[in-house]
mmCIF file of N, CA, C and O in Angstrom:
data_model
loop_
_atom_site.group_PDB
_atom_site.id
_atom_site.type_symbol
_atom_site.label_atom_id
_atom_site.label_comp_id
_atom_site.label_asym_id
_atom_site.label_seq_id
_atom_site.Cartn_x
_atom_site.Cartn_y
_atom_site.Cartn_z
ATOM 1 N N THR A 12 19.482 1.742 -10.231
ATOM 2 C CA THR A 12 19.375 0.504 -9.470
ATOM 3 C C THR A 12 19.453 0.819 -7.981
ATOM 4 O O THR A 12 20.029 1.822 -7.571
ATOM 5 N N ALA A 13 18.888 -0.080 -7.200
ATOM 6 C CA ALA A 13 18.927 0.106 -5.748
ATOM 7 C C ALA A 13 20.322 -0.207 -5.235
ATOM 8 O O ALA A 13 20.908 -1.217 -5.592
ATOM 9 N N ASN A 14 20.880 0.677 -4.420
ATOM 10 C CA ASN A 14 22.200 0.425 -3.846
ATOM 11 C C ASN A 14 22.165 0.354 -2.317
ATOM 12 O O ASN A 14 23.158 0.050 -1.692
ATOM 13 N N ARG A 15 20.998 0.640 -1.708
ATOM 14 C CA ARG A 15 20.830 0.496 -0.268
ATOM 15 C C ARG A 15 19.335 0.556 0.058
ATOM 16 O O ARG A 15 18.536 1.077 -0.714
ATOM 17 N N TYR A 16 18.981 0.021 1.217
ATOM 18 C CA TYR A 16 17.603 0.083 1.702
ATOM 19 C C TYR A 16 17.608 0.814 3.032
ATOM 20 O O TYR A 16 18.430 0.547 3.897
ATOM 21 N N GLU A 17 16.690 1.748 3.176
ATOM 22 C CA GLU A 17 16.589 2.552 4.387
ATOM 23 C C GLU A 17 15.161 2.489 4.899
ATOM 24 O O GLU A 17 14.225 2.372 4.114
ATOM 25 N N PRO A 18 14.981 2.611 6.223
ATOM 26 C CA PRO A 18 13.614 2.667 6.751
ATOM 27 C C PRO A 18 12.892 3.906 6.222
ATOM 28 O O PRO A 18 13.507 4.962 6.048
ATOM 29 N N ALA A 19 11.618 3.756 5.965
ATOM 30 C CA ALA A 19 10.831 4.904 5.493
ATOM 31 C C ALA A 19 10.696 5.912 6.619
ATOM 32 O O ALA A 19 10.422 5.543 7.762
ATOM 33 N N PRO A 20 10.899 7.189 6.332
ATOM 34 C CA PRO A 20 10.753 8.207 7.381
ATOM 35 C C PRO A 20 9.285 8.412 7.724
ATOM 36 O O PRO A 20 8.399 8.162 6.904
ATOM 37 N N GLY A 21 9.022 8.874 8.939
ATOM 38 C CA GLY A 21 7.647 9.134 9.364
ATOM 39 C C GLY A 21 6.978 10.190 8.494
ATOM 40 O O GLY A 21 5.875 10.019 8.027
ATOM 41 N N ALA A 22 7.656 11.298 8.274
ATOM 42 C CA ALA A 22 7.166 12.358 7.397
ATOM 43 C C ALA A 22 8.243 12.583 6.339
ATOM 44 O O ALA A 22 9.234 13.257 6.585
ATOM 45 N N PRO A 23 8.078 11.960 5.154
ATOM 46 C CA PRO A 23 9.136 12.059 4.149
ATOM 47 C C PRO A 23 9.388 13.493 3.688
ATOM 48 O O PRO A 23 8.451 14.257 3.495
ATOM 49 N N PRO A 24 10.657 13.871 3.537
ATOM 50 C CA PRO A 24 10.977 15.207 3.022
ATOM 51 C C PRO A 24 10.586 15.325 1.545
ATOM 52 O O PRO A 24 10.399 14.325 0.859
ATOM 53 N N ALA A 25 10.471 16.528 1.081
ATOM 54 C CA ALA A 25 10.104 16.776 -0.318
ATOM 55 C C ALA A 25 11.097 16.095 -1.254
ATOM 56 O O ALA A 25 12.302 16.145 -1.031
ATOM 57 N N GLY A 26 10.578 15.439 -2.270
ATOM 58 C CA GLY A 26 11.427 14.793 -3.264
ATOM 59 C C GLY A 26 11.971 13.441 -2.843
ATOM 60 O O GLY A 26 12.674 12.779 -3.597
ATOM 61 N N TRP A 27 11.656 12.984 -1.641
ATOM 62 C CA TRP A 27 12.175 11.721 -1.138
ATOM 63 C C TRP A 27 11.769 10.554 -2.033
ATOM 64 O O TRP A 27 12.578 9.706 -2.368
ATOM 65 N N PHE A 28 10.514 10.524 -2.461
ATOM 66 C CA PHE A 28 10.009 9.416 -3.265
ATOM 67 C C PHE A 28 10.670 9.345 -4.640
ATOM 68 O O PHE A 28 10.724 8.285 -5.247
ATOM 69 N N ASP A 29 11.207 10.444 -5.137
ATOM 70 C CA ASP A 29 11.848 10.449 -6.456
ATOM 71 C C ASP A 29 13.050 9.518 -6.512
ATOM 72 O O ASP A 29 13.442 9.082 -7.593
ATOM 73 N N ASN A 30 13.658 9.208 -5.375
ATOM 74 C CA ASN A 30 14.839 8.350 -5.343
ATOM 75 C C ASN A 30 14.511 6.882 -5.062
ATOM 76 O O ASN A 30 15.407 6.055 -5.037
ATOM 77 N N VAL A 31 13.245 6.560 -4.853
ATOM 78 C CA VAL A 31 12.848 5.187 -4.517
ATOM 79 C C VAL A 31 12.644 4.390 -5.802
ATOM 80 O O VAL A 31 11.885 4.795 -6.674
ATOM 81 N N VAL A 32 13.339 3.236 -5.896
ATOM 82 C CA VAL A 32 13.180 2.367 -7.066
ATOM 83 C C VAL A 32 12.611 1.003 -6.695
ATOM 84 O O VAL A 32 12.120 0.272 -7.548
ATOM 85 N N SER A 33 12.681 0.639 -5.416
ATOM 86 C CA SER A 33 12.090 -0.609 -4.957
ATOM 87 C C SER A 33 11.762 -0.493 -3.471
ATOM 88 O O SER A 33 12.247 0.393 -2.779
ATOM 89 N N VAL A 34 10.927 -1.417 -3.011
ATOM 90 C CA VAL A 34 10.476 -1.418 -1.623
ATOM 91 C C VAL A 34 10.706 -2.808 -1.049
ATOM 92 O O VAL A 34 10.406 -3.809 -1.694
ATOM 93 N N ARG A 35 11.229 -2.871 0.149
ATOM 94 C CA ARG A 35 11.430 -4.153 0.836
ATOM 95 C C ARG A 35 10.411 -4.236 1.970
ATOM 96 O O ARG A 35 10.306 -3.325 2.787
ATOM 97 N N VAL A 36 9.654 -5.343 1.974
ATOM 98 C CA VAL A 36 8.600 -5.566 2.971
ATOM 99 C C VAL A 36 8.966 -6.802 3.781
ATOM 100 O O VAL A 36 9.374 -7.819 3.223
ATOM 101 N N SER A 37 8.814 -6.709 5.091
ATOM 102 C CA SER A 37 9.089 -7.834 5.980
ATOM 103 C C SER A 37 7.906 -8.002 6.931
ATOM 104 O O SER A 37 7.507 -7.053 7.595
ATOM 105 N N LEU A 38 7.340 -9.209 6.960
ATOM 106 C CA LEU A 38 6.192 -9.496 7.813
ATOM 107 C C LEU A 38 6.569 -10.540 8.857
ATOM 108 O O LEU A 38 7.255 -11.511 8.549
ATOM 109 N N LEU A 39 6.117 -10.351 10.070
ATOM 110 C CA LEU A 39 6.278 -11.332 11.129
ATOM 111 C C LEU A 39 4.934 -12.023 11.297
ATOM 112 O O LEU A 39 3.948 -11.402 11.692
ATOM 113 N N LEU A 40 4.886 -13.312 10.975
ATOM 114 C CA LEU A 40 3.642 -14.074 11.033
ATOM 115 C C LEU A 40 3.616 -14.952 12.277
ATOM 116 O O LEU A 40 4.648 -15.466 12.705
ATOM 117 N N ARG A 41 2.412 -15.141 12.832
ATOM 118 C CA ARG A 41 2.242 -15.957 14.029
ATOM 119 C C ARG A 41 1.116 -16.951 13.804
ATOM 120 O O ARG A 41 0.073 -16.619 13.235
ATOM 121 N N SER A 42 1.299 -18.183 14.256
ATOM 122 C CA SER A 42 0.264 -19.197 14.130
ATOM 123 C C SER A 42 -0.938 -18.843 15.005
ATOM 124 O O SER A 42 -0.818 -18.093 15.971
ATOM 125 N N THR A 43 -2.081 -19.400 14.667
ATOM 126 C CA THR A 43 -3.279 -19.148 15.466
ATOM 127 C C THR A 43 -3.299 -20.010 16.725
ATOM 128 O O THR A 43 -3.915 -19.639 17.719
ATOM 129 N N GLU A 44 -2.611 -21.146 16.679
ATOM 130 C CA GLU A 44 -2.587 -22.053 17.826
ATOM 131 C C GLU A 44 -1.339 -21.831 18.674
ATOM 132 O O GLU A 44 -0.266 -21.565 18.156
ATOM 133 N N ASP A 45 -1.500 -21.992 19.975
ATOM 134 C CA ASP A 45 -0.386 -21.869 20.913
ATOM 135 C C ASP A 45 0.170 -23.263 21.214
ATOM 136 O O ASP A 45 -0.421 -24.272 20.847
ATOM 137 N N LYS A 46 1.324 -23.305 21.868
ATOM 138 C CA LYS A 46 1.985 -24.536 22.307
ATOM 139 C C LYS A 46 2.407 -25.432 21.143
ATOM 140 O O LYS A 46 2.364 -26.650 21.226
ATOM 141 N N LEU A 47 2.833 -24.816 20.025
ATOM 142 C CA LEU A 47 3.335 -25.574 18.882
ATOM 143 C C LEU A 47 4.846 -25.761 18.941
ATOM 144 O O LEU A 47 5.390 -26.586 18.213
ATOM 145 N N THR A 48 5.525 -25.010 19.790
ATOM 146 C CA THR A 48 6.973 -25.139 19.938
ATOM 147 C C THR A 48 7.276 -25.560 21.380
ATOM 148 O O THR A 48 6.461 -25.378 22.275
ATOM 149 N N ASP A 49 8.463 -26.146 21.585
ATOM 150 C CA ASP A 49 8.854 -26.586 22.927
ATOM 151 C C ASP A 49 9.148 -25.419 23.858
ATOM 152 O O ASP A 49 8.968 -25.527 25.071
ATOM 153 N N ALA A 50 9.622 -24.321 23.285
ATOM 154 C CA ALA A 50 9.970 -23.129 24.060
ATOM 155 C C ALA A 50 9.711 -21.906 23.185
ATOM 156 O O ALA A 50 9.634 -22.014 21.958
ATOM 157 N N PRO A 51 9.565 -20.725 23.775
ATOM 158 C CA PRO A 51 9.385 -19.517 22.963
ATOM 159 C C PRO A 51 10.561 -19.318 22.001
ATOM 160 O O PRO A 51 11.704 -19.592 22.335
ATOM 161 N N GLN A 52 10.254 -18.879 20.797
ATOM 162 C CA GLN A 52 11.268 -18.684 19.761
ATOM 163 C C GLN A 52 11.959 -17.340 19.895
ATOM 164 O O GLN A 52 11.375 -16.367 20.357
ATOM 165 N N THR A 53 13.200 -17.276 19.434
ATOM 166 C CA THR A 53 13.918 -16.033 19.227
ATOM 167 C C THR A 53 14.327 -16.022 17.764
ATOM 168 O O THR A 53 15.040 -16.911 17.304
ATOM 169 N N ILE A 54 13.833 -15.035 17.011
ATOM 170 C CA ILE A 54 14.146 -14.957 15.585
ATOM 171 C C ILE A 54 14.564 -13.542 15.228
ATOM 172 O O ILE A 54 14.210 -12.581 15.903
ATOM 173 N N LEU A 55 15.333 -13.436 14.144
ATOM 174 C CA LEU A 55 15.778 -12.134 13.655
ATOM 175 C C LEU A 55 14.666 -11.513 12.825
ATOM 176 O O LEU A 55 14.198 -12.110 11.852
ATOM 177 N N TYR A 56 14.232 -10.329 13.222
ATOM 178 C CA TYR A 56 13.181 -9.620 12.497
ATOM 179 C C TYR A 56 13.489 -8.132 12.515
ATOM 180 O O TYR A 56 13.717 -7.552 13.574
ATOM 181 N N ASN A 57 13.512 -7.538 11.345
ATOM 182 C CA ASN A 57 13.723 -6.094 11.203
ATOM 183 C C ASN A 57 15.051 -5.648 11.821
ATOM 184 O O ASN A 57 15.140 -4.605 12.450
ATOM 185 N N GLY A 58 16.072 -6.500 11.686
ATOM 186 C CA GLY A 58 17.407 -6.145 12.149
ATOM 187 C C GLY A 58 17.662 -6.339 13.630
ATOM 188 O O GLY A 58 18.704 -5.955 14.135
ATOM 189 N N ALA A 59 16.707 -6.933 14.353
ATOM 190 C CA ALA A 59 16.873 -7.158 15.794
ATOM 191 C C ALA A 59 16.258 -8.500 16.173
ATOM 192 O O ALA A 59 15.416 -9.038 15.452
ATOM 193 N N ASN A 60 16.683 -9.030 17.298
ATOM 194 C CA ASN A 60 16.100 -10.273 17.787
ATOM 195 C C ASN A 60 14.707 -10.012 18.332
ATOM 196 O O ASN A 60 14.484 -9.063 19.083
ATOM 197 N N PHE A 61 13.775 -10.871 17.952
ATOM 198 C CA PHE A 61 12.416 -10.828 18.475
ATOM 199 C C PHE A 61 12.255 -12.038 19.390
ATOM 200 O O PHE A 61 12.441 -13.178 18.961
ATOM 201 N N ASN A 62 11.944 -11.790 20.649
ATOM 202 C CA ASN A 62 11.725 -12.855 21.629
ATOM 203 C C ASN A 62 10.226 -13.063 21.782
ATOM 204 O O ASN A 62 9.522 -12.200 22.316
ATOM 205 N N ALA A 63 9.750 -14.203 21.318
ATOM 206 C CA ALA A 63 8.318 -14.487 21.366
ATOM 207 C C ALA A 63 7.839 -14.564 22.817
ATOM 208 O O ALA A 63 8.514 -15.151 23.660
ATOM 209 N N PRO A 64 6.690 -13.989 23.112
ATOM 210 C CA PRO A 64 6.176 -14.025 24.473
ATOM 211 C C PRO A 64 5.401 -15.305 24.781
ATOM 212 O O PRO A 64 4.911 -15.480 25.892
ATOM 213 N N ASP A 65 5.270 -16.204 23.787
ATOM 214 C CA ASP A 65 4.468 -17.413 23.945
ATOM 215 C C ASP A 65 5.073 -18.541 23.120
ATOM 216 O O ASP A 65 6.179 -18.412 22.616
ATOM 217 N N ARG A 66 4.355 -19.643 22.977
ATOM 218 C CA ARG A 66 4.865 -20.791 22.224
ATOM 219 C C ARG A 66 4.143 -20.971 20.898
ATOM 220 O O ARG A 66 4.052 -22.071 20.373
ATOM 221 N N HIS A 67 3.638 -19.867 20.349
ATOM 222 C CA HIS A 67 3.108 -19.885 18.985
ATOM 223 C C HIS A 67 4.281 -20.090 18.033
ATOM 224 O O HIS A 67 5.438 -19.833 18.375
ATOM 225 N N LEU A 68 3.986 -20.535 16.835
ATOM 226 C CA LEU A 68 5.009 -20.676 15.805
ATOM 227 C C LEU A 68 5.101 -19.354 15.045
ATOM 228 O O LEU A 68 4.095 -18.840 14.554
ATOM 229 N N TYR A 69 6.299 -18.781 14.978
ATOM 230 C CA TYR A 69 6.527 -17.510 14.287
ATOM 231 C C TYR A 69 7.382 -17.752 13.050
ATOM 232 O O TYR A 69 8.254 -18.617 13.043
ATOM 233 N N GLN A 70 7.143 -16.951 12.005
ATOM 234 C CA GLN A 70 7.937 -17.033 10.790
ATOM 235 C C GLN A 70 8.020 -15.648 10.155
ATOM 236 O O GLN A 70 7.052 -14.883 10.183
ATOM 237 N N VAL A 71 9.168 -15.342 9.593
ATOM 238 C CA VAL A 71 9.370 -14.063 8.912
ATOM 239 C C VAL A 71 9.279 -14.294 7.402
ATOM 240 O O VAL A 71 9.875 -15.229 6.869
ATOM 241 N N MET A 72 8.515 -13.465 6.719
ATOM 242 C CA MET A 72 8.394 -13.507 5.266
ATOM 243 C C MET A 72 8.893 -12.170 4.721
ATOM 244 O O MET A 72 8.488 -11.113 5.210
ATOM 245 N N ASN A 73 9.770 -12.218 3.719
ATOM 246 C CA ASN A 73 10.338 -11.013 3.118
ATOM 247 C C ASN A 73 10.008 -10.965 1.640
ATOM 248 O O ASN A 73 9.929 -12.003 0.981
ATOM 249 N N ALA A 74 9.844 -9.766 1.130
ATOM 250 C CA ALA A 74 9.635 -9.558 -0.307
ATOM 251 C C ALA A 74 10.262 -8.228 -0.701
ATOM 252 O O ALA A 74 10.235 -7.267 0.069
ATOM 253 N N THR A 75 10.856 -8.202 -1.880
ATOM 254 C CA THR A 75 11.380 -6.960 -2.451
ATOM 255 C C THR A 75 10.597 -6.695 -3.721
ATOM 256 O O THR A 75 10.518 -7.551 -4.602
ATOM 257 N N ILE A 76 10.016 -5.517 -3.815
ATOM 258 C CA ILE A 76 9.121 -5.164 -4.908
ATOM 259 C C ILE A 76 9.701 -3.978 -5.656
ATOM 260 O O ILE A 76 10.000 -2.943 -5.061
ATOM 261 N N SER A 77 9.882 -4.142 -6.959
ATOM 262 C CA SER A 77 10.381 -3.019 -7.757
ATOM 263 C C SER A 77 9.207 -2.145 -8.172
ATOM 264 O O SER A 77 8.104 -2.625 -8.422
ATOM 265 N N ILE A 78 9.461 -0.854 -8.212
ATOM 266 C CA ILE A 78 8.441 0.089 -8.617
ATOM 267 C C ILE A 78 8.500 0.220 -10.138
ATOM 268 O O ILE A 78 9.565 0.479 -10.713
ATOM 269 N N ARG A 79 7.390 0.005 -10.757
ATOM 270 C CA ARG A 79 7.307 -0.026 -12.206
ATOM 271 C C ARG A 79 7.912 1.218 -12.844
ATOM 272 O O ARG A 79 7.692 2.340 -12.393
ATOM 273 N N ASN A 80 8.691 0.994 -13.885
ATOM 274 C CA ASN A 80 9.339 2.051 -14.685
ATOM 275 C C ASN A 80 10.386 2.842 -13.911
ATOM 276 O O ASN A 80 10.790 3.919 -14.336
ATOM 277 N N ARG A 81 10.841 2.339 -12.762
ATOM 278 C CA ARG A 81 11.901 3.018 -12.015
ATOM 279 C C ARG A 81 13.236 2.319 -12.163
ATOM 280 O O ARG A 81 14.276 2.949 -12.085
ATOM 281 N N LEU A 82 13.244 0.999 -12.290
ATOM 282 C CA LEU A 82 14.501 0.256 -12.403
ATOM 283 C C LEU A 82 15.022 0.323 -13.817
ATOM 284 O O LEU A 82 14.263 0.358 -14.774
ATOM 285 N N GLN A 83 16.339 0.312 -13.950
ATOM 286 C CA GLN A 83 16.944 0.359 -15.296
ATOM 287 C C GLN A 83 17.874 -0.807 -15.485
ATOM 288 O O GLN A 83 18.435 -1.351 -14.627
#
């Protein structure tokens, strides 16, 4: 079972993937139209505050995906 989530390394060391049982994905989405909010948003994304540079509407979507035949 998964007991922690870590950022994927740029160049994974040998055998790194053997310990992966699930993957967590986080997307920062932005509206196509501007001026939908009264002021630029500040939201938590990827463990840090994201300060929007405009008045688009931003939303974070998260998903955790188990790798088939890895979870017990």
